[in-house]
Short mmCIF file of C-alpha atoms and ligand atoms in Angstrom, two decimals:
data_model
loop_
_atom_site.label_atom_id
_atom_site.label_comp_id
_atom_site.label_asym_id
_atom_site.label_seq_id
_atom_site.Cartn_x
_atom_site.Cartn_y
_atom_site.Cartn_z
CA MET A 1 -18.48 -72.50 -1.40
CA ARG A 2 -21.18 -74.78 -2.73
CA VAL A 3 -23.66 -73.25 -5.10
CA ALA A 4 -26.06 -74.46 -7.78
CA PHE A 5 -27.46 -72.27 -10.54
CA VAL A 6 -31.19 -72.66 -11.11
CA GLY A 7 -33.82 -70.78 -13.11
CA LYS A 8 -35.92 -70.91 -16.23
CA GLY A 9 -34.58 -72.51 -19.41
CA GLY A 10 -32.51 -69.98 -21.31
CA ALA A 11 -32.16 -67.65 -18.31
CA GLY A 12 -28.38 -67.77 -18.62
CA LYS A 13 -27.52 -70.39 -15.98
CA SER A 14 -24.83 -72.16 -17.99
CA ALA A 15 -23.20 -69.00 -19.31
CA ILE A 16 -22.98 -67.57 -15.81
CA ALA A 17 -22.08 -70.84 -14.05
CA GLY A 18 -19.17 -71.61 -16.38
CA THR A 19 -17.76 -68.13 -16.09
CA PHE A 20 -18.30 -68.17 -12.33
CA ALA A 21 -16.43 -71.48 -11.97
CA ARG A 22 -13.46 -70.25 -14.02
CA LEU A 23 -13.21 -67.00 -12.05
CA LEU A 24 -13.48 -68.80 -8.73
CA ALA A 25 -10.67 -71.15 -9.79
CA ARG A 26 -8.54 -68.15 -10.76
CA SER A 27 -8.94 -66.83 -7.26
CA GLY A 28 -7.11 -69.94 -6.09
CA ARG A 29 -9.93 -72.23 -5.05
CA PRO A 30 -10.15 -75.90 -6.09
CA VAL A 31 -13.35 -75.96 -8.13
CA LEU A 32 -15.61 -78.80 -9.17
CA ALA A 33 -18.17 -77.84 -11.82
CA LEU A 34 -21.19 -80.14 -12.16
CA ASP A 35 -23.60 -80.22 -15.08
CA SER A 36 -26.77 -82.17 -14.43
CA ASP A 37 -28.65 -80.93 -17.48
CA PRO A 38 -29.43 -83.70 -19.99
CA MET A 39 -29.07 -81.00 -22.66
CA PRO A 40 -25.67 -79.95 -21.46
CA GLY A 41 -24.36 -76.41 -21.79
CA LEU A 42 -21.80 -75.98 -19.05
CA ALA A 43 -18.87 -77.55 -20.93
CA PHE A 44 -18.96 -74.80 -23.54
CA SER A 45 -19.08 -71.93 -21.11
CA LEU A 46 -16.15 -73.50 -19.23
CA GLY A 47 -14.19 -73.61 -22.43
CA LEU A 48 -14.28 -77.33 -23.17
CA ARG A 49 -14.94 -78.32 -26.74
CA THR A 50 -16.57 -81.61 -25.89
CA SER A 51 -19.95 -81.70 -24.25
CA ASP A 52 -19.64 -85.33 -23.27
CA ALA A 53 -18.04 -86.14 -19.96
CA ALA A 54 -20.39 -88.75 -18.64
CA ILE A 55 -19.35 -91.36 -16.11
CA PRO A 56 -18.04 -94.41 -17.99
CA GLU A 57 -19.93 -97.67 -18.06
CA ASP A 58 -17.40 -99.64 -16.08
CA ALA A 59 -17.68 -97.30 -13.08
CA VAL A 60 -21.29 -98.31 -12.63
CA GLU A 61 -22.88 -101.53 -11.46
CA GLU A 62 -26.39 -102.82 -11.37
CA ARG A 63 -27.56 -103.24 -7.80
CA ALA A 64 -27.76 -106.84 -6.67
CA GLN A 65 -31.08 -108.49 -5.86
CA GLY A 66 -32.20 -107.51 -2.40
CA GLU A 67 -30.00 -104.41 -2.19
CA THR A 68 -32.10 -101.28 -1.70
CA GLY A 69 -31.79 -98.10 -3.74
CA PRO A 70 -31.95 -97.18 -7.40
CA ARG A 71 -31.15 -99.76 -10.05
CA TYR A 72 -27.60 -98.60 -10.73
CA ARG A 73 -24.85 -97.45 -8.40
CA LEU A 74 -21.15 -96.72 -8.42
CA ARG A 75 -18.90 -99.75 -8.56
CA ALA A 76 -18.44 -101.18 -5.06
CA GLY A 77 -15.62 -99.49 -3.21
CA LEU A 78 -15.59 -96.37 -5.39
CA SER A 79 -16.29 -93.21 -3.37
CA GLY A 80 -17.68 -89.97 -4.74
CA ALA A 81 -14.31 -88.26 -4.34
CA GLU A 82 -12.46 -91.08 -6.12
CA ALA A 83 -14.97 -90.99 -8.94
CA VAL A 84 -14.32 -87.26 -9.35
CA ASP A 85 -10.57 -87.83 -9.30
CA ARG A 86 -10.86 -90.46 -11.99
CA TYR A 87 -13.61 -89.26 -14.25
CA ALA A 88 -13.89 -85.49 -13.98
CA ARG A 89 -12.41 -83.67 -16.97
CA GLU A 90 -9.85 -80.96 -16.56
CA ALA A 91 -11.18 -77.62 -17.81
CA PRO A 92 -9.14 -74.41 -18.13
CA ASP A 93 -7.91 -72.71 -14.94
CA GLY A 94 -7.83 -76.12 -13.27
CA VAL A 95 -11.59 -76.50 -12.95
CA ARG A 96 -12.68 -80.13 -12.67
CA PHE A 97 -15.81 -80.91 -14.64
CA LEU A 98 -18.30 -83.71 -14.30
CA GLN A 99 -21.49 -84.23 -16.23
CA PHE A 100 -24.36 -86.57 -15.61
CA GLY A 101 -24.69 -87.77 -19.14
CA LYS A 102 -26.63 -86.43 -22.04
CA LEU A 103 -29.72 -87.70 -23.75
CA ARG A 104 -28.74 -90.12 -26.43
CA GLY A 105 -30.26 -93.02 -28.25
CA GLN A 106 -29.35 -95.58 -25.64
CA GLU A 107 -31.49 -94.98 -22.61
CA PRO A 108 -29.84 -97.62 -20.33
CA ALA A 109 -26.36 -96.11 -20.74
CA MET A 110 -27.67 -92.72 -19.74
CA MET A 111 -29.51 -94.08 -16.73
CA ARG A 112 -26.34 -95.75 -15.52
CA SER A 113 -24.39 -92.54 -15.79
CA GLN A 114 -27.08 -90.44 -14.16
CA MET A 115 -27.63 -92.75 -11.21
CA ALA A 116 -23.87 -92.80 -10.62
CA PHE A 117 -23.73 -89.02 -10.89
CA ARG A 118 -26.49 -88.68 -8.35
CA GLN A 119 -24.58 -90.86 -5.94
CA ILE A 120 -21.37 -88.89 -6.46
CA VAL A 121 -22.99 -85.56 -5.67
CA GLN A 122 -24.49 -87.00 -2.50
CA ASP A 123 -21.09 -88.25 -1.44
CA LEU A 124 -18.76 -85.28 -1.93
CA PRO A 125 -16.31 -84.59 0.90
CA GLU A 126 -17.16 -81.37 2.74
CA ASP A 127 -14.21 -79.17 2.00
CA ARG A 128 -12.18 -80.54 -0.83
CA TRP A 129 -13.75 -78.55 -3.62
CA ASP A 130 -15.82 -75.48 -4.07
CA VAL A 131 -18.78 -76.83 -6.00
CA VAL A 132 -20.56 -75.00 -8.82
CA GLY A 133 -23.62 -76.81 -10.16
CA ASP A 134 -25.58 -76.07 -13.32
CA LEU A 135 -29.13 -77.41 -13.23
CA PRO A 136 -31.62 -77.77 -16.08
CA GLY A 137 -34.39 -75.21 -16.49
CA GLY A 138 -37.37 -75.20 -14.15
CA PRO A 139 -37.89 -76.44 -10.62
CA ARG A 140 -37.75 -80.15 -11.24
CA GLN A 141 -34.18 -81.14 -10.36
CA ALA A 142 -33.77 -78.81 -7.43
CA ALA A 143 -36.99 -80.19 -6.02
CA PHE A 144 -36.01 -83.81 -6.52
CA GLY A 145 -32.67 -83.72 -4.81
CA TRP A 146 -30.17 -83.40 -7.65
CA ALA A 147 -28.23 -80.64 -5.92
CA PRO A 148 -27.86 -81.95 -2.36
CA TYR A 149 -24.41 -80.35 -2.16
CA ALA A 150 -25.76 -76.82 -2.61
CA ARG A 151 -25.72 -74.54 0.40
CA THR A 152 -26.92 -71.75 -1.81
CA LEU A 153 -29.16 -71.83 -4.85
CA LEU A 154 -28.34 -68.98 -7.18
CA LEU A 155 -31.56 -68.26 -8.97
CA VAL A 156 -30.89 -66.71 -12.36
CA VAL A 157 -33.86 -64.50 -13.24
CA GLU A 158 -34.62 -62.14 -16.03
CA PRO A 159 -36.88 -59.19 -15.30
CA MET A 160 -39.59 -60.84 -17.40
CA THR A 161 -42.92 -62.30 -16.35
CA LYS A 162 -42.29 -65.98 -17.10
CA SER A 163 -38.79 -65.90 -15.69
CA LEU A 164 -40.04 -64.23 -12.51
CA LEU A 165 -42.90 -66.69 -12.13
CA THR A 166 -40.47 -69.59 -12.55
CA GLY A 167 -38.17 -67.95 -10.00
CA ARG A 168 -40.93 -67.70 -7.45
CA ARG A 169 -41.85 -71.34 -7.97
CA ILE A 170 -38.27 -72.48 -7.46
CA ALA A 171 -37.87 -70.32 -4.37
CA ARG A 172 -41.08 -71.77 -2.93
CA LEU A 173 -39.92 -75.33 -3.58
CA ALA A 174 -36.45 -74.64 -2.16
CA ALA A 175 -38.03 -73.60 1.11
CA GLY A 176 -39.33 -77.15 1.49
CA MET A 177 -36.15 -78.95 0.43
CA LYS A 178 -34.51 -81.31 2.86
CA SER A 179 -31.12 -79.60 2.57
CA ALA A 180 -32.83 -76.16 2.99
CA PRO A 181 -30.41 -74.14 0.84
CA ALA A 182 -30.41 -70.36 0.92
CA VAL A 183 -31.84 -68.84 -2.26
CA LEU A 184 -30.29 -65.69 -3.70
CA ALA A 185 -31.23 -64.01 -6.95
CA VAL A 186 -28.87 -63.15 -9.79
CA VAL A 187 -30.57 -60.82 -12.24
CA ASN A 188 -29.54 -61.52 -15.81
CA ARG A 189 -29.94 -59.56 -19.05
CA VAL A 190 -30.30 -56.31 -17.16
CA ARG A 191 -31.21 -53.60 -19.68
CA GLU A 192 -32.65 -50.75 -17.71
CA PRO A 193 -32.28 -49.24 -14.25
CA GLY A 194 -35.55 -50.61 -12.84
CA ASP A 195 -34.73 -54.24 -13.70
CA VAL A 196 -33.02 -55.19 -10.45
CA GLU A 197 -35.76 -53.63 -8.37
CA ARG A 198 -38.38 -55.45 -10.42
CA VAL A 199 -36.77 -58.79 -9.55
CA LYS A 200 -36.53 -57.87 -5.87
CA GLN A 201 -40.18 -56.94 -5.77
CA ALA A 202 -41.43 -59.94 -7.70
CA THR A 203 -39.39 -62.61 -5.95
CA GLY A 204 -38.89 -61.15 -2.49
CA LEU A 205 -35.32 -62.46 -2.69
CA GLU A 206 -32.02 -60.81 -1.90
CA VAL A 207 -30.23 -59.92 -5.13
CA VAL A 208 -26.50 -60.78 -5.02
CA GLY A 209 -25.59 -60.07 -8.62
CA ALA A 210 -26.76 -58.22 -11.69
CA VAL A 211 -25.45 -59.21 -15.10
CA PRO A 212 -26.12 -56.77 -17.92
CA TRP A 213 -27.37 -57.71 -21.35
CA ASP A 214 -24.12 -58.24 -23.23
CA GLU A 215 -23.84 -58.91 -26.94
CA GLU A 216 -20.38 -60.42 -26.31
CA LEU A 217 -22.00 -63.37 -24.55
CA ALA A 218 -24.16 -64.11 -27.54
CA GLU A 219 -21.14 -63.72 -29.79
CA ALA A 220 -19.13 -66.13 -27.62
CA GLU A 221 -21.88 -68.69 -28.07
CA ARG A 222 -21.96 -68.20 -31.85
CA ARG A 223 -18.24 -68.90 -31.94
CA THR A 224 -18.44 -71.81 -29.48
CA LEU A 225 -16.12 -70.04 -27.08
CA ALA A 226 -16.35 -69.62 -23.32
CA PRO A 227 -17.46 -66.06 -22.50
CA ILE A 228 -14.39 -65.63 -20.30
CA ASP A 229 -12.07 -66.60 -23.19
CA HIS A 230 -13.93 -64.64 -25.84
CA ALA A 231 -14.46 -61.41 -23.91
CA PRO A 232 -12.74 -61.42 -20.50
CA ALA A 233 -13.25 -57.69 -20.01
CA SER A 234 -16.87 -57.57 -21.17
CA PRO A 235 -19.46 -56.06 -18.81
CA ALA A 236 -21.15 -59.43 -18.22
CA VAL A 237 -17.92 -61.20 -17.27
CA ARG A 238 -17.04 -58.28 -14.98
CA ALA A 239 -20.41 -58.55 -13.31
CA ILE A 240 -19.90 -62.26 -12.73
CA GLU A 241 -16.52 -61.43 -11.21
CA SER A 242 -18.29 -59.16 -8.72
CA LEU A 243 -20.66 -61.99 -7.94
CA VAL A 244 -17.74 -64.31 -7.18
CA HIS A 245 -16.22 -61.71 -4.85
CA GLU A 246 -19.55 -61.11 -3.18
CA LEU A 247 -20.02 -64.81 -2.39
CA ALA A 248 -16.42 -65.88 -1.82
CA GLY A 249 -16.14 -63.57 1.19
CA GLU A 250 -18.82 -65.50 3.02
CA SER A 251 -17.60 -68.92 4.06
CA HIS A 252 -21.07 -70.30 4.81
CA ARG A 253 -22.16 -70.03 1.18
CA MET B 1 -54.34 -80.93 -36.60
CA LYS B 2 -52.17 -81.92 -33.63
CA VAL B 3 -48.78 -80.30 -33.21
CA ALA B 4 -46.17 -80.43 -30.46
CA VAL B 5 -43.58 -77.67 -30.10
CA VAL B 6 -40.16 -78.81 -28.87
CA GLY B 7 -36.69 -77.31 -28.51
CA LYS B 8 -34.00 -76.10 -26.11
CA GLY B 9 -34.94 -74.19 -22.96
CA GLY B 10 -35.40 -70.51 -23.64
CA SER B 11 -35.56 -70.95 -27.39
CA GLY B 12 -39.14 -69.70 -27.66
CA LYS B 13 -41.33 -72.81 -27.52
CA THR B 14 -43.97 -71.30 -25.27
CA THR B 15 -44.18 -68.01 -27.13
CA THR B 16 -44.39 -69.79 -30.48
CA SER B 17 -47.05 -72.21 -29.21
CA ALA B 18 -49.19 -69.38 -27.89
CA ILE B 19 -49.07 -67.38 -31.11
CA VAL B 20 -49.84 -70.44 -33.24
CA ALA B 21 -52.75 -71.36 -30.96
CA ARG B 22 -54.27 -67.88 -31.01
CA THR B 23 -53.78 -67.51 -34.75
CA LEU B 24 -55.66 -70.75 -35.32
CA GLY B 25 -58.31 -69.64 -32.86
CA ARG B 26 -58.80 -66.39 -34.78
CA ARG B 27 -59.35 -68.36 -37.93
CA GLY B 28 -62.28 -70.02 -36.24
CA LEU B 29 -60.77 -73.36 -35.34
CA GLY B 30 -61.47 -74.96 -31.98
CA VAL B 31 -58.08 -74.95 -30.27
CA VAL B 32 -56.83 -76.71 -27.17
CA ALA B 33 -53.46 -75.54 -25.89
CA LEU B 34 -51.82 -78.14 -23.68
CA ASP B 35 -49.01 -77.04 -21.41
CA CYS B 36 -46.85 -80.12 -20.86
CA ASP B 37 -44.03 -78.28 -19.10
CA THR B 38 -43.60 -79.12 -15.41
CA ASN B 39 -42.95 -75.39 -15.09
CA PRO B 40 -46.08 -74.25 -16.89
CA ASN B 41 -45.96 -70.74 -18.35
CA LEU B 42 -48.09 -71.05 -21.46
CA GLY B 43 -50.95 -69.11 -19.88
CA ILE B 44 -48.78 -66.01 -19.72
CA SER B 45 -47.96 -66.11 -23.42
CA LEU B 46 -51.59 -66.81 -24.28
CA GLY B 47 -52.60 -63.70 -22.36
CA ILE B 48 -54.42 -65.29 -19.45
CA GLY B 49 -52.30 -63.38 -16.96
CA GLU B 50 -49.81 -64.29 -14.32
CA VAL B 51 -52.12 -64.84 -11.40
CA GLU B 52 -54.51 -67.06 -13.32
CA THR B 53 -51.64 -68.99 -14.91
CA ASP B 54 -50.13 -69.79 -11.54
CA ARG B 55 -53.50 -70.81 -10.15
CA LEU B 56 -54.42 -73.18 -12.91
CA VAL B 57 -55.07 -76.52 -11.38
CA SER B 58 -53.29 -79.23 -13.23
CA MET B 59 -55.18 -82.17 -14.60
CA ARG B 60 -53.01 -84.73 -12.94
CA GLU B 61 -53.43 -83.31 -9.47
CA ASN B 62 -57.16 -83.40 -9.96
CA LEU B 63 -57.01 -86.98 -11.09
CA ASP B 64 -54.77 -87.99 -8.23
CA GLU B 65 -57.05 -86.40 -5.69
CA GLY B 66 -60.38 -87.59 -7.04
CA ALA B 67 -61.36 -91.20 -6.59
CA GLU B 68 -62.28 -91.76 -10.23
CA GLN B 69 -64.09 -94.95 -11.09
CA HIS B 70 -63.06 -94.84 -14.74
CA ALA B 71 -60.24 -93.02 -16.40
CA PRO B 72 -61.97 -89.94 -17.82
CA GLY B 73 -61.77 -89.29 -21.54
CA TRP B 74 -59.96 -86.47 -23.30
CA ASN B 75 -63.00 -84.26 -23.83
CA ASP B 76 -64.08 -84.70 -20.27
CA LEU B 77 -60.65 -83.72 -18.95
CA ILE B 78 -60.42 -80.64 -21.13
CA SER B 79 -63.85 -79.42 -20.20
CA ARG B 80 -63.38 -80.02 -16.50
CA PHE B 81 -59.85 -78.75 -16.01
CA GLY B 82 -59.24 -76.38 -18.88
CA THR B 83 -59.57 -72.60 -18.83
CA ASP B 84 -60.89 -70.36 -21.58
CA GLY B 85 -58.37 -67.92 -22.96
CA PRO B 86 -58.50 -65.23 -25.66
CA ASP B 87 -59.50 -66.09 -29.25
CA GLY B 88 -61.40 -69.13 -28.02
CA VAL B 89 -58.27 -71.05 -27.08
CA ARG B 90 -58.84 -73.48 -24.23
CA LEU B 91 -55.79 -74.01 -22.03
CA ALA B 92 -55.08 -77.09 -19.94
CA VAL B 93 -52.03 -77.84 -17.83
CA VAL B 94 -50.88 -81.44 -17.73
CA THR B 95 -48.68 -81.44 -14.67
CA ARG B 96 -46.89 -79.23 -12.22
CA ILE B 97 -44.24 -79.73 -9.56
CA GLU B 98 -45.73 -78.68 -6.30
CA ASN B 99 -43.64 -80.20 -3.54
CA PRO B 100 -40.05 -81.23 -3.02
CA GLU B 101 -39.23 -84.89 -2.76
CA PRO B 102 -40.38 -86.05 0.66
CA GLY B 103 -37.41 -88.32 1.39
N1 ADP C 301 -26.39 -61.28 -20.04
C1 ADP C 301 -26.50 -61.83 -21.26
N2 ADP C 301 -26.44 -61.07 -22.37
C2 ADP C 301 -26.55 -61.62 -23.59
N3 ADP C 301 -26.70 -62.93 -23.83
C3 ADP C 301 -26.76 -63.75 -22.77
C4 ADP C 301 -26.67 -63.25 -21.43
N4 ADP C 301 -26.75 -64.31 -20.58
C5 ADP C 301 -26.88 -65.40 -21.36
N5 ADP C 301 -26.88 -65.09 -22.67
C6 ADP C 301 -27.01 -66.00 -23.82
O1 ADP C 301 -28.30 -66.60 -23.77
C7 ADP C 301 -28.26 -67.94 -24.23
C8 ADP C 301 -28.85 -68.89 -23.20
O2 ADP C 301 -28.01 -68.92 -22.08
P1 ADP C 301 -27.67 -70.29 -21.31
O3 ADP C 301 -26.61 -69.96 -20.34
O4 ADP C 301 -27.45 -71.40 -22.25
O5 ADP C 301 -29.07 -70.49 -20.55
P2 ADP C 301 -29.53 -71.68 -19.58
O6 ADP C 301 -28.32 -72.48 -19.22
O7 ADP C 301 -30.12 -70.96 -18.40
O8 ADP C 301 -30.57 -72.45 -20.31
C9 ADP C 301 -26.81 -68.23 -24.56
O9 ADP C 301 -26.62 -68.04 -25.93
C10 ADP C 301 -26.06 -67.18 -23.75
O10 ADP C 301 -24.81 -66.86 -24.31
MG1 MG C 302 -27.94 -74.60 -19.44
#
């Protein structure tokens, strides 16, 4: 399975993606979780205390004069899979975690890490890992090729006007993406019976999951705990479990 | 007065901006609300409505398309590409992502 979570900022992408990755790993799959948000959130929902797992400086080289492509690339001879083996952190349940580097003072260091990350995600072997990506809010990264691995974009939408509008924009852009991923909606913060239908109507997308509003998720965040560690039996975590089952049965996802 | 509202995604930047803008507008100030998000939603919070918000033509697209002799000034841009919203707030959208990367 290769999925990337997209949606408006604050929609719940990281909370759901981290929980999703942990549950998928528990079902026995080798899972690689990828955070390409410069304001990273996935580490916490996976249950890692650090939010800094960027690719180290010495794995990255400046491209030589005359070589085409972006300014920085992985050290010569280092494949995407090797880079994951070396630099991905180990998260609970055996999830491997890689992050593209967060916004810090030193711009060049971040650029190095991000360019290397971009190369890694373009160069992942087909079947070694199930991949769960967490993208920043809005349509930008999906549109500009930061999730080339994704066969399915899981669009996290709240039944709210701005979230729905953002969802429609992302779905529209995804239709024109080179990798042409399928787009499925995951409704988050469901509070009332009509919420799922509202998302169906407004986005025209198939809804594969519905996660209820759950105070335990907010509480997990206050305590800096992964939702799955803080409240494994909470309604939201259960709903994400159903989502994993729903998608894991279909090999083409 | 010139203020920029920043913060994490989903923390309430757009909603806060809209309420500040309309409050200032109600006090009689001339207010320009600039949506600098590449996923522009400010129109919704200002009360311009979903359809109109999604249709707002961004300034940059207009500039890219037009063969401008001189870079137009601030006032010119706002009057040409802005939209009037409630409480006299004029909304302009700086940019928007329209198409996926071609290559
Ligand atoms: N279903 C839910 N019920 C309650 N709180 C939620 C729910 N989903 C997400 N949250 C909380 O909302 C906040 C934003 O979620 P986050 O996953 O960081 O959003 P994103 O990654 O999309 O920007 C977090 O504090 C998260 O715990
Ligand atoms: Mg996030």
